[in-house]
Amino acid sequence: MPVVAESERLPRLHALPLSPALLAMAAGRLPHPALWRCRSGDPFYVYRGAGVPDAAELIPLWDWHSWALGVRERRDGLEFLRFSIEAPDAPECLARTEQGLWARLFDALYEDDLDLDELAAIAEAVDYRHWPLQLRRREDAEPQFGDGLEHSRWLEEWVAAVDALAAAD
């Protein structure tokens, strides 16, 4: 996957239908202080020799420890990807819409045991419209999570549902 030149990264992101909050995070400004948990730094690895997945052009968003997050344009919309810098040929599609990406990030924030009021404040700061419903659905589903596989299945279904809702808007 070719990578957009570092000097073109932010202009290319600004040309996409992304929210001010996501653009701010890509530029290193956090819309809420607790979002440091979802971002360990500006994209470093993809511009310093790490491998990247083959396929369509990647626009890096940020690094998250040994992971790189990025977005690429497809004929049918955006695709938000995460891949390990140690195994770039196995990218994971996190979401097909920005709201779906927030759904995935909010699941990680919830797993970090943040206070529910703080999660609500973060949702407001990034305009994540589905947080109250995500919280209710997660609380209903949690008794079945057990081994972790059910949680992964639930999250995949939830992100797909949020992507569908966002695409219908």
Coordinates of C-alpha atoms in Angstrom, one line a residue, residues 41-165:
G41 CA 2.0 9.9 18.7
D42 CA 2.1 11.3 15.3
P43 CA 2.6 8.7 12.5
F44 CA 6.2 7.9 12.8
Y45 CA 6.7 4.3 11.8
V46 CA 5.2 4.5 8.3
Y47 CA 7.5 7.4 7.5
R48 CA 10.6 5.8 9.0
G49 CA 10.8 2.5 7.2
A50 CA 8.1 0.3 8.7
G51 CA 6.3 -1.9 6.2
V52 CA 2.7 -1.1 5.2
P53 CA 0.0 -3.2 3.8
D54 CA -0.3 -3.7 0.1
A55 CA -3.4 -2.2 -1.6
A56 CA -4.8 1.3 -2.0
E57 CA -3.0 4.4 -0.8
L58 CA -2.9 4.9 2.9
I59 CA -3.2 8.2 4.7
P60 CA -1.7 7.8 8.2
L61 CA -3.7 9.1 11.1
W62 CA -1.5 8.4 14.1
D63 CA 0.5 5.7 15.9
W64 CA -1.0 3.7 18.8
H65 CA 2.0 2.0 20.4
S66 CA 3.3 -0.6 17.9
W67 CA 0.2 -0.1 15.7
A68 CA -0.3 2.4 12.9
L69 CA -3.8 3.8 12.1
G70 CA -4.7 5.2 8.8
V71 CA -7.5 5.8 6.4
R72 CA -7.8 4.9 2.7
E73 CA -10.4 5.9 0.1
R74 CA -12.3 3.1 -1.6
R75 CA -14.8 3.4 -4.4
D76 CA -17.6 2.8 -1.8
G77 CA -16.3 5.1 0.9
L78 CA -13.6 5.3 3.5
E79 CA -11.9 2.5 5.3
F80 CA -10.1 3.0 8.6
L81 CA -7.3 0.5 9.1
R82 CA -5.0 -0.6 11.9
F83 CA -1.9 -2.7 11.4
S84 CA 1.0 -3.8 13.4
I85 CA 4.4 -2.4 12.3
E86 CA 5.7 -5.9 12.8
A87 CA 3.1 -7.6 10.7
P88 CA 1.9 -5.0 8.1
D89 CA 0.5 -7.6 5.7
A90 CA -2.4 -8.3 8.1
P91 CA -4.3 -5.0 8.4
E92 CA -7.5 -4.9 10.3
C93 CA -10.4 -2.9 9.1
L94 CA -11.6 -1.0 12.2
A95 CA -14.5 0.7 10.5
R96 CA -16.0 2.0 7.3
T97 CA -17.1 5.4 8.7
E98 CA -15.7 7.8 11.2
Q99 CA -18.6 7.1 13.5
G100 CA -17.7 3.4 13.3
L101 CA -14.1 4.3 14.2
W102 CA -15.3 6.2 17.2
A103 CA -17.4 3.2 18.2
R104 CA -14.3 1.1 18.2
L105 CA -12.2 3.7 20.1
F106 CA -15.0 4.1 22.7
D107 CA -15.0 0.4 23.3
A108 CA -11.2 0.7 24.1
L109 CA -11.8 3.7 26.3
Y110 CA -14.6 1.8 28.2
E111 CA -12.2 -1.1 28.7
D112 CA -9.7 1.4 30.3
D113 CA -12.4 1.9 33.0
L114 CA -12.9 5.5 32.4
D115 CA -15.7 7.2 34.4
L116 CA -19.0 7.2 32.5
D117 CA -19.4 10.9 32.9
E118 CA -15.9 11.4 31.3
L119 CA -16.9 9.0 28.5
A120 CA -20.0 11.1 27.9
A121 CA -17.8 14.3 27.8
I122 CA -15.5 12.7 25.3
A123 CA -18.4 11.6 23.1
E124 CA -19.6 15.2 23.2
A125 CA -16.1 16.6 22.4
V126 CA -15.8 14.3 19.3
D127 CA -19.6 14.3 18.4
Y128 CA -19.9 10.6 18.7
R129 CA -23.7 10.3 18.6
H130 CA -24.0 6.6 19.4
W131 CA -22.3 6.5 22.8
P132 CA -25.4 6.3 24.9
L133 CA -26.8 3.4 22.8
Q134 CA -23.4 1.7 22.7
L135 CA -23.2 1.8 26.5
R136 CA -26.7 0.3 26.9
R137 CA -26.0 -2.4 24.3
R138 CA -22.7 -3.3 25.8
E139 CA -24.1 -3.5 29.3
D140 CA -26.8 -5.9 28.0
A141 CA -24.2 -8.0 26.2
E142 CA -21.5 -8.1 28.8
P143 CA -22.8 -11.2 30.7
Q144 CA -22.2 -13.3 27.5
F145 CA -18.6 -12.0 26.9
G146 CA -16.9 -14.7 28.9
D147 CA -13.8 -15.8 27.0
G148 CA -13.4 -12.6 25.0
L149 CA -14.5 -14.0 21.7
E150 CA -18.0 -12.9 22.3
H151 CA -16.8 -9.4 23.1
S152 CA -15.0 -9.4 19.7
R153 CA -18.1 -10.6 17.9
W154 CA -20.3 -8.1 19.7
L155 CA -17.9 -5.3 18.8
E156 CA -17.7 -6.3 15.1
E157 CA -21.5 -6.3 15.0
W158 CA -21.8 -3.0 16.8
V159 CA -19.3 -1.2 14.5
A160 CA -21.0 -2.6 11.5
A161 CA -24.3 -1.3 12.8
V162 CA -22.9 2.1 13.5
D163 CA -21.3 2.2 10.0
A164 CA -24.7 1.4 8.5
L165 CA -26.4 4.1 10.6

